[in-house]
Coordinates of C-alpha atoms in Angstrom, one line a residue:
M1 CA -16.3 -35.4 111.1
E2 CA -12.6 -35.7 110.3
N3 CA -13.4 -37.0 106.8
K4 CA -15.5 -34.0 105.9
E5 CA -12.6 -31.7 106.9
I6 CA -10.2 -33.6 104.7
I7 CA -12.5 -33.3 101.8
L8 CA -12.9 -29.6 102.3
D9 CA -9.2 -29.1 102.5
K10 CA -8.7 -31.0 99.2
K11 CA -11.3 -28.8 97.5
K12 CA -9.6 -25.7 98.7
S13 CA -6.2 -26.9 97.5
K14 CA -7.6 -27.7 94.1
K15 CA -9.2 -24.3 93.9
K16 CA -5.9 -22.6 94.8
I17 CA -4.1 -24.6 92.1
I18 CA -6.6 -23.5 89.5
I19 CA -6.4 -19.9 90.6
L20 CA -2.6 -20.1 90.5
I21 CA -2.6 -21.6 87.0
I22 CA -5.0 -18.9 85.8
S23 CA -2.9 -16.2 87.4
L24 CA 0.2 -17.6 85.8
M25 CA -1.6 -17.7 82.4
L26 CA -2.6 -14.1 82.9
V27 CA 0.9 -13.1 83.8
L28 CA 2.2 -14.9 80.7
L29 CA -0.4 -13.2 78.5
V30 CA 0.5 -9.9 79.9
I31 CA 4.2 -10.7 79.3
V32 CA 3.5 -11.8 75.7
S33 CA 1.3 -8.8 75.1
L34 CA 3.9 -6.5 76.4
Y35 CA 6.5 -8.1 74.2
I36 CA 4.3 -7.8 71.2
L37 CA 3.5 -4.2 72.0
V38 CA 6.9 -3.1 73.0
F39 CA 9.6 -5.5 71.9
N40 CA 8.3 -7.5 68.8
K41 CA 9.2 -5.4 65.7
K42 CA 8.1 -6.2 62.1
V43 CA 6.9 -4.7 58.8
Y44 CA 3.4 -3.5 58.6
V45 CA 1.8 -2.9 55.2
E46 CA -1.6 -1.4 54.8
D47 CA -3.8 -1.0 51.6
F48 CA -1.2 -2.4 49.2
I49 CA -2.6 -3.9 46.0
S50 CA -0.4 -6.4 44.3
E51 CA -2.3 -6.5 41.0
E52 CA -4.3 -3.8 39.3
K53 CA -6.0 -3.3 35.9
I54 CA -6.3 0.1 34.1
L55 CA -8.0 1.0 30.8
V56 CA -5.6 2.1 28.0
N57 CA -5.2 5.8 27.5
T58 CA -6.4 6.7 30.9
E59 CA -4.3 8.4 33.6
Y60 CA -2.6 6.0 36.0
Q61 CA -2.8 7.2 39.6
E62 CA -0.6 5.5 42.1
P63 CA -2.9 4.0 44.9
K64 CA -1.9 5.2 48.3
F65 CA -0.6 2.6 50.8
S66 CA 1.6 2.7 53.9
I67 CA 4.5 0.6 55.1
C68 CA 6.3 0.9 58.4
Y69 CA 8.6 -1.0 60.6
G70 CA 8.1 -1.4 64.4
T71 CA 5.6 -2.5 66.9
I72 CA 1.9 -1.9 67.1
L73 CA 2.5 0.9 69.4
I74 CA 5.5 2.4 67.8
C75 CA 5.9 2.0 63.9
K76 CA 8.3 4.1 61.9
E77 CA 7.3 4.8 58.2
L78 CA 9.9 3.4 55.8
E79 CA 11.5 5.3 52.9
L80 CA 10.5 3.6 49.6
F81 CA 12.4 3.5 46.4
K82 CA 10.1 2.9 43.4
E83 CA 11.4 1.1 40.2
G84 CA 9.5 0.8 37.0
N85 CA 6.7 2.8 35.4
V86 CA 3.4 2.3 33.7
D87 CA 2.8 3.5 30.1
T88 CA -1.0 3.7 29.7
T89 CA -0.7 4.5 26.0
K90 CA 0.5 0.9 25.3
L91 CA -1.2 -2.3 26.1
G92 CA 0.7 -4.8 28.3
E93 CA 1.8 -5.9 31.7
Y94 CA 4.0 -3.6 33.8
F95 CA 5.9 -4.5 37.0
L96 CA 6.6 -2.1 39.8
S97 CA 9.0 -2.6 42.7
Y98 CA 8.9 -0.7 46.0
K99 CA 12.2 -1.2 47.7
Y100 CA 13.0 -0.5 51.4
K101 CA 15.8 -1.3 53.9
I102 CA 15.5 -2.9 57.4
K103 CA 18.7 -3.2 59.4
N104 CA 20.7 -2.6 56.1
K105 CA 19.0 -5.5 54.4
E106 CA 17.0 -4.6 51.2
E107 CA 13.5 -5.8 50.9
K108 CA 10.8 -5.1 48.3
L109 CA 7.1 -5.3 47.4
E110 CA 6.1 -6.2 43.8
K111 CA 3.1 -5.1 41.9
K112 CA 1.7 -6.0 38.5
V113 CA -0.3 -3.4 36.5
V114 CA -2.2 -4.6 33.4
V115 CA -3.1 -2.0 30.8
Y116 CA -6.1 -3.3 28.9
D117 CA -8.6 -2.3 26.2
D118 CA -12.2 -3.5 26.2
I119 CA -13.6 -0.7 24.0
K120 CA -15.1 -1.9 20.7
P121 CA -14.1 -0.1 17.4
S122 CA -16.6 2.1 15.6
I123 CA -17.8 1.6 12.0
I124 CA -19.1 4.6 10.1
I125 CA -20.8 4.1 6.7
D126 CA -22.1 6.4 3.9
S127 CA -25.7 6.2 3.0
S128 CA -24.7 5.5 -0.6
L129 CA -22.6 2.5 0.2
E130 CA -22.8 -0.3 -2.3
F131 CA -20.9 -3.5 -2.7
C132 CA -19.7 -5.6 -5.7
K133 CA -20.8 -9.1 -6.1
N134 CA -17.5 -10.3 -4.8
G135 CA -17.9 -8.4 -1.6
N136 CA -15.5 -5.6 -2.4
I137 CA -16.7 -2.0 -2.0
G138 CA -18.0 -0.5 -5.2
K139 CA -19.6 2.8 -4.2
G140 CA -19.5 5.0 -1.2
E141 CA -17.2 4.7 1.8
Y142 CA -17.0 3.3 5.3
H143 CA -14.5 3.9 8.0
A144 CA -13.5 1.9 11.1
I145 CA -11.9 3.7 14.0
D146 CA -10.5 2.2 17.2
N147 CA -9.6 4.0 20.4
Y148 CA -6.2 2.2 20.5
D149 CA -5.4 0.9 17.0
G150 CA -6.7 4.0 15.1
D151 CA -7.8 3.5 11.6
L152 CA -9.0 -0.1 11.0
T153 CA -10.8 0.5 7.7
D154 CA -8.6 -1.9 5.8
K155 CA -9.5 -4.7 8.3
V156 CA -13.3 -4.4 7.8
K157 CA -14.8 -7.5 6.3
L158 CA -18.2 -8.2 4.8
S159 CA -19.9 -11.3 5.9
I160 CA -23.2 -12.7 4.7
E161 CA -25.3 -15.0 6.8
G162 CA -28.5 -16.0 5.0
D163 CA -30.3 -12.9 4.0
K164 CA -28.4 -10.8 6.4
S165 CA -25.2 -8.9 5.7
Y166 CA -22.7 -7.5 8.2
L167 CA -19.6 -5.3 8.3
E168 CA -17.3 -6.6 10.9
V169 CA -14.0 -5.5 12.4
M170 CA -11.9 -6.6 15.3
D171 CA -9.1 -4.7 17.0
S172 CA -5.8 -6.0 18.4
S173 CA -7.5 -6.8 21.7
N174 CA -10.1 -8.9 20.1
N175 CA -12.9 -6.4 20.7
K176 CA -15.3 -7.0 17.8
T177 CA -17.9 -4.7 16.2
S178 CA -20.5 -6.0 13.8
I179 CA -23.2 -3.9 12.1
E180 CA -25.9 -5.0 9.7
V181 CA -25.8 -3.4 6.3
D182 CA -27.8 -3.5 3.0
V183 CA -25.8 -5.0 0.2
L184 CA -26.8 -3.4 -3.1
E185 CA -24.9 -5.0 -6.0
F186 CA -22.6 -2.6 -7.8
T187 CA -21.3 -3.2 -11.3
S188 CA -18.1 -1.6 -12.7
D189 CA -16.2 -1.4 -15.9
P190 CA -12.5 -2.2 -16.3
V191 CA -10.1 0.4 -17.3
I192 CA -6.8 0.0 -19.2
T193 CA -4.1 2.7 -19.0
L194 CA -1.2 2.7 -21.4
N195 CA 2.3 3.5 -20.1
G196 CA 4.2 5.7 -22.4
K197 CA 2.7 7.3 -25.5
S198 CA -0.4 6.3 -27.3
T199 CA 1.3 7.1 -30.6
V200 CA 4.9 5.9 -31.0
Y201 CA 7.1 7.1 -33.8
L202 CA 9.9 4.9 -35.1
T203 CA 12.4 4.9 -38.0
V204 CA 12.8 1.9 -40.2
G205 CA 15.2 -0.5 -38.6
D206 CA 14.5 0.6 -35.0
T207 CA 13.3 -1.9 -32.4
Y208 CA 9.9 -1.5 -30.9
K209 CA 9.9 -1.8 -27.1
E210 CA 6.5 -2.2 -25.4
S211 CA 6.1 0.5 -22.7
G212 CA 3.6 -1.6 -20.8
Y213 CA 0.1 -1.0 -19.5
E214 CA -2.0 -1.3 -16.4
A215 CA -5.6 -2.5 -16.0
S216 CA -7.9 -2.3 -13.0
D217 CA -11.5 -2.6 -12.0
I218 CA -13.2 -1.2 -8.9
C219 CA -14.6 -4.6 -8.0
D220 CA -11.8 -6.9 -9.2
G221 CA -8.8 -4.7 -8.4
D222 CA -5.7 -5.2 -10.5
L223 CA -6.4 -6.9 -13.9
T224 CA -3.1 -6.2 -15.5
S225 CA -2.2 -9.9 -15.8
K226 CA -5.4 -10.5 -17.7
V227 CA -4.7 -8.0 -20.5
K228 CA -4.5 -9.5 -24.0
V229 CA -2.5 -7.7 -26.6
S230 CA -3.1 -8.3 -30.3
G231 CA -1.4 -6.8 -33.4
N232 CA 2.2 -6.6 -34.5
V233 CA 4.8 -4.0 -35.6
N234 CA 7.1 -4.5 -38.5
T235 CA 9.9 -2.0 -38.1
N236 CA 11.4 -3.0 -41.3
S237 CA 8.5 -1.6 -43.3
V238 CA 7.2 2.0 -43.4
G239 CA 3.6 2.1 -42.2
T240 CA 1.2 2.7 -39.3
Y241 CA 0.6 -0.3 -37.0
T242 CA -2.0 -0.7 -34.4
L243 CA -1.7 -2.7 -31.2
T244 CA -4.9 -3.5 -29.3
Y245 CA -5.1 -4.1 -25.6
Q246 CA -8.2 -5.9 -24.2
V247 CA -9.3 -7.0 -20.7
E248 CA -12.4 -8.6 -19.3
N249 CA -13.5 -8.5 -15.7
S250 CA -15.3 -11.1 -13.6
E251 CA -18.7 -9.8 -14.7
G252 CA -17.9 -10.2 -18.4
K253 CA -17.4 -6.5 -19.0
T254 CA -14.5 -5.5 -21.3
A255 CA -12.3 -2.6 -22.0
E256 CA -10.1 -1.9 -25.0
V257 CA -7.5 0.7 -25.9
K258 CA -5.2 1.0 -28.9
R259 CA -1.6 2.2 -29.4
K260 CA -0.5 3.4 -32.8
V261 CA 3.0 2.8 -33.9
V262 CA 4.2 4.8 -36.9
V263 CA 7.2 3.5 -38.7
Q264 CA 8.7 6.3 -40.8
K265 CA 11.5 6.5 -43.4
K266 CA 14.9 7.0 -42.0
V267 CA 15.7 10.5 -40.9
Y268 CA 18.3 12.1 -43.1
V269 CA 20.2 15.1 -41.8
V270 CA 22.3 17.3 -44.0
N271 CA 24.5 20.2 -43.2
G272 CA 23.9 22.1 -46.5
S273 CA 26.7 20.6 -48.5
S274 CA 24.6 18.0 -50.3
C275 CA 21.3 16.2 -50.3
N276 CA 19.2 13.9 -52.5
K277 CA 17.9 17.0 -54.3
N278 CA 20.8 19.2 -55.1
G279 CA 19.8 22.4 -56.8
A280 CA 16.4 22.4 -55.1
I281 CA 15.2 25.6 -53.5
Y282 CA 12.9 25.4 -50.5
L283 CA 11.2 28.7 -50.0
T284 CA 10.2 28.8 -46.3
F285 CA 8.4 31.6 -44.5
D286 CA 8.4 32.1 -40.7
D287 CA 6.2 34.1 -38.2
G288 CA 3.1 34.4 -40.3
P289 CA 0.5 34.7 -41.5
G290 CA 1.3 38.4 -41.8
T291 CA 1.2 41.5 -44.0
G292 CA 3.0 39.9 -46.9
T293 CA 1.4 36.5 -46.9
E294 CA -1.4 37.2 -49.3
K295 CA 0.9 38.8 -51.9
I296 CA 3.4 35.9 -51.5
L297 CA 0.6 33.4 -52.1
N298 CA -0.5 35.3 -55.2
V299 CA 3.1 35.3 -56.6
L300 CA 3.5 31.6 -55.9
R301 CA 0.2 30.8 -57.5
D302 CA 1.1 32.8 -60.6
E303 CA 4.5 31.2 -60.9
G304 CA 3.3 27.6 -60.1
V305 CA 5.7 27.3 -57.2
K306 CA 5.0 25.6 -53.8
A307 CA 6.5 26.8 -50.5
T308 CA 6.5 26.0 -46.8
F309 CA 4.9 28.3 -44.2
F310 CA 6.0 27.9 -40.5
V311 CA 3.0 29.5 -38.8
T312 CA 2.3 31.1 -35.4
R313 CA -0.9 32.3 -33.7
A314 CA -0.8 35.4 -35.8
G315 CA -2.9 36.3 -38.8
A316 CA -6.2 35.2 -40.2
D317 CA -7.3 31.6 -40.3
S318 CA -8.3 32.1 -43.9
L319 CA -4.7 32.7 -44.9
I320 CA -3.6 29.4 -43.4
K321 CA -6.6 27.7 -45.0
R322 CA -5.5 29.1 -48.4
E323 CA -1.9 28.0 -47.9
F324 CA -3.1 24.4 -47.3
D325 CA -5.7 24.4 -50.1
E326 CA -3.2 25.7 -52.7
G327 CA -0.8 22.8 -52.0
H328 CA 1.8 24.5 -49.8
T329 CA 3.1 22.9 -46.6
V330 CA 1.7 24.4 -43.4
A331 CA 4.3 23.7 -40.8
L332 CA 4.7 24.7 -37.1
H333 CA 6.8 27.5 -35.7
T334 CA 5.6 28.7 -32.4
W335 CA 2.5 30.0 -30.7
T336 CA 3.9 33.0 -28.8
H337 CA 7.4 33.4 -30.3
D338 CA 8.4 34.6 -26.8
Y339 CA 11.7 33.0 -26.0
A340 CA 11.2 33.3 -22.2
T341 CA 7.9 31.4 -22.6
V342 CA 9.0 28.8 -25.2
Y343 CA 12.3 27.9 -23.7
A344 CA 11.4 28.0 -20.0
S345 CA 11.5 24.1 -20.0
M346 CA 10.8 21.1 -22.2
D347 CA 7.2 21.1 -21.0
A348 CA 6.9 24.8 -21.8
Y349 CA 8.2 24.2 -25.3
F350 CA 5.7 21.5 -26.0
N351 CA 2.8 23.4 -24.4
D352 CA 3.6 26.2 -26.8
L353 CA 4.0 23.9 -29.8
N354 CA 0.8 22.0 -29.1
K355 CA -1.2 25.3 -29.2
V356 CA -0.1 26.1 -32.7
S357 CA -0.5 22.5 -33.7
D358 CA -4.1 22.5 -32.6
R359 CA -4.7 25.7 -34.6
V360 CA -3.3 24.1 -37.8
K361 CA -5.3 20.9 -37.3
R362 CA -8.5 22.9 -36.6
I363 CA -8.1 24.9 -39.8
T364 CA -6.7 22.2 -42.2
G365 CA -8.0 19.0 -40.6
V366 CA -4.5 17.6 -40.8
E367 CA -1.9 17.2 -38.0
S368 CA 1.4 18.8 -39.0
K369 CA 4.6 17.2 -37.7
I370 CA 7.1 19.5 -39.5
I371 CA 8.5 22.2 -37.2
R372 CA 11.1 25.0 -37.0
F373 CA 12.5 26.1 -33.6
P374 CA 12.2 29.8 -32.8
G375 CA 15.7 31.1 -33.4
G376 CA 16.6 27.8 -35.0
S377 CA 18.1 24.7 -33.3
S378 CA 21.4 26.5 -33.0
N379 CA 20.0 29.4 -30.9
T380 CA 21.9 30.4 -27.8
V381 CA 19.1 32.5 -26.2
S382 CA 17.7 29.3 -24.7
R383 CA 20.8 29.1 -22.4
K384 CA 19.3 32.0 -20.4
Y385 CA 16.4 29.7 -19.3
Q386 CA 17.7 26.2 -19.2
T387 CA 21.2 24.8 -19.9
G388 CA 21.2 22.0 -22.4
L389 CA 17.6 22.5 -23.4
M390 CA 18.2 22.4 -27.2
T391 CA 20.2 19.2 -27.0
L392 CA 17.2 17.6 -25.2
L393 CA 14.6 19.1 -27.5
T394 CA 16.2 18.2 -30.8
R395 CA 16.2 14.5 -29.6
E396 CA 12.7 14.6 -28.1
V397 CA 10.9 16.1 -31.1
L398 CA 12.3 13.2 -33.2
S399 CA 11.1 10.7 -30.7
R400 CA 7.6 12.2 -30.9
G401 CA 7.6 11.9 -34.7
Y402 CA 8.4 15.5 -35.6
R403 CA 10.9 16.6 -38.2
Y404 CA 12.7 19.9 -37.6
H405 CA 14.3 22.1 -40.3
D406 CA 16.7 25.0 -39.9
W407 CA 18.1 26.9 -43.0
N408 CA 21.3 27.3 -44.9
V409 CA 20.4 30.3 -46.9
D410 CA 19.4 33.5 -45.0
S411 CA 17.5 36.2 -46.8
N412 CA 18.4 38.6 -44.0
D413 CA 14.9 40.1 -44.1
A414 CA 15.0 40.0 -40.3
G415 CA 18.6 41.2 -40.1
S416 CA 20.6 43.6 -42.2
C417 CA 17.9 44.0 -44.8
A418 CA 15.3 44.9 -42.2
K419 CA 17.3 48.0 -41.4
V420 CA 16.8 49.4 -44.9
G421 CA 13.5 47.6 -45.7
S422 CA 14.8 46.8 -49.1
S423 CA 13.4 44.0 -51.4
V424 CA 16.6 44.3 -53.4
C425 CA 18.7 43.5 -50.3
V426 CA 16.5 40.4 -49.7
Y427 CA 16.9 39.3 -53.3
N428 CA 20.7 39.7 -53.3
S429 CA 21.1 37.9 -50.0
V430 CA 19.1 34.9 -51.3
I431 CA 20.8 34.7 -54.7
K432 CA 24.3 35.0 -53.0
G433 CA 23.5 32.0 -50.9
L434 CA 22.1 29.6 -53.6
S435 CA 24.1 26.7 -55.0
L436 CA 23.3 24.0 -57.5
N437 CA 25.4 21.6 -55.3
K438 CA 23.2 21.6 -52.3
C439 CA 19.7 21.7 -50.9
N440 CA 18.9 25.4 -50.6
M441 CA 16.7 25.9 -47.5
V442 CA 15.9 29.6 -47.6
L443 CA 14.8 31.5 -44.5
M444 CA 12.3 34.3 -45.0
H445 CA 9.4 36.0 -43.2
D446 CA 6.0 36.6 -44.6
I447 CA 5.3 39.3 -42.1
K448 CA 7.7 41.6 -44.1
S449 CA 6.2 43.5 -47.1
Y450 CA 9.6 44.0 -48.7
T451 CA 10.2 40.2 -48.6
A452 CA 6.9 39.7 -50.5
N453 CA 8.2 42.2 -53.1
A454 CA 11.4 40.1 -53.7
I455 CA 9.7 36.7 -54.2
S456 CA 8.9 37.1 -57.9
D457 CA 12.5 38.0 -58.8
I458 CA 13.9 35.2 -56.7
I459 CA 11.7 32.6 -58.4
R460 CA 12.6 33.9 -61.9
Y461 CA 16.3 33.7 -61.1
G462 CA 15.9 30.2 -59.9
K463 CA 14.0 29.0 -63.0
Q464 CA 16.5 30.7 -65.3
N465 CA 19.5 29.2 -63.6
G466 CA 18.5 25.5 -63.4
Y467 CA 17.0 25.4 -59.9
T468 CA 13.9 23.5 -58.9
F469 CA 11.4 24.5 -56.2
E470 CA 10.3 22.0 -53.5
V471 CA 8.1 21.9 -50.4
I472 CA 9.2 20.3 -47.2
T473 CA 7.6 16.9 -46.5
M474 CA 8.1 14.3 -43.9
D475 CA 10.6 12.6 -46.4
T476 CA 12.7 15.8 -46.9
P477 CA 16.2 15.4 -45.5
M478 CA 16.5 17.6 -42.4
V479 CA 18.7 20.6 -43.0
T480 CA 20.0 21.4 -39.5
Q481 CA 22.5 23.6 -37.8
R482 CA 24.9 22.8 -35.0
V483 CA 23.2 22.7 -31.6
N484 CA 24.8 25.2 -29.2
N485 CA 22.9 24.5 -26.1

């Protein structure tokens, strides 16, 4: 009986110990929980993403997250200081820092934002698109556009795989687009373009300098290095020389252009004191054809004398044709004879000159290179429109193969004699200016009827006093005046 009681007491003691241990554990758990809930402070972060990807050119919106310091029961939200930004217009990795302070100690969270591009570029083609045999585009167009890189047309490549052909392009993010296309073979002809003038005028003794050329082909591109030049120029001998430029493309097609180099006799300029034909009279008529042209031509025919006519746009074509047919020199004066038009610029001058030149060539079939400036090379009216223009023009016309002539005998038929309209005045002005010791370049106007009436007497005076009559040619020494602009 005693033993049973002892056993029961032991069991009760053991149970009490277990209960005590459990109680102590519960107390400890309560104490720890109370510590955690009330006394254990730390940083709590919710919904923070440390790495994020965003498509280029889309708006970046900051994800919401919370950060506080405290316990589970009481947590105070911390003030954050953000550093860094995200530029969604540019690909790359961006790093953001969110700084905060705990007990005067700075802490931070870090985040990486990747701006990426996974959109493929677009290729747009014309329905007329054709390619050369070498793969270059021959006809039509295509364009490649990328959402980030923009125009990628120059990066498009043609690839051929068996009987299939593709246009392919890849952007800077390695996004690749490939579309199948029909390749229709396109053939092209090469083209040669001469730099400088197609006709070059030189004087004996000058040095010829090649102005250069360019050659290209739609399929082959630049062919300049393949141009072959043949022919030669001898600047020591008067003549017309031809240089031939030829090029061949990869398809065997050729192109050819020619440059003409005209080597002329040396240009002689005289100031009226002497020339190689002293005692010669050059009867020259400006501004026509006009009212006196037909009568002047009749007198010249009857007297067997040749003259030079500096023509304009005026008068009948038939009169210019008669001048040419009867052996007179048809030279160029001006189309408009309007100073504001002619001397507005160098281009304006040559535009005007080309018009009258075209008229003469159309009527006579011959290109005239003999000219007289409106108002002469010594005119000052051109100063109103461009300073230094005559200095430029007198040089440029020579480089273009023209010969210009002023005068050293003035008939005054457009000056003092015009006031009285007297043929006697014209005659006396001419006779007074003549000399057997010079070339006599006589300025007259065939639009004046009183000038026409004086021609017969002037010719007779010349013949009776030992003068000869000449026409201006390309070999005639240039009688020029002092340039004043």
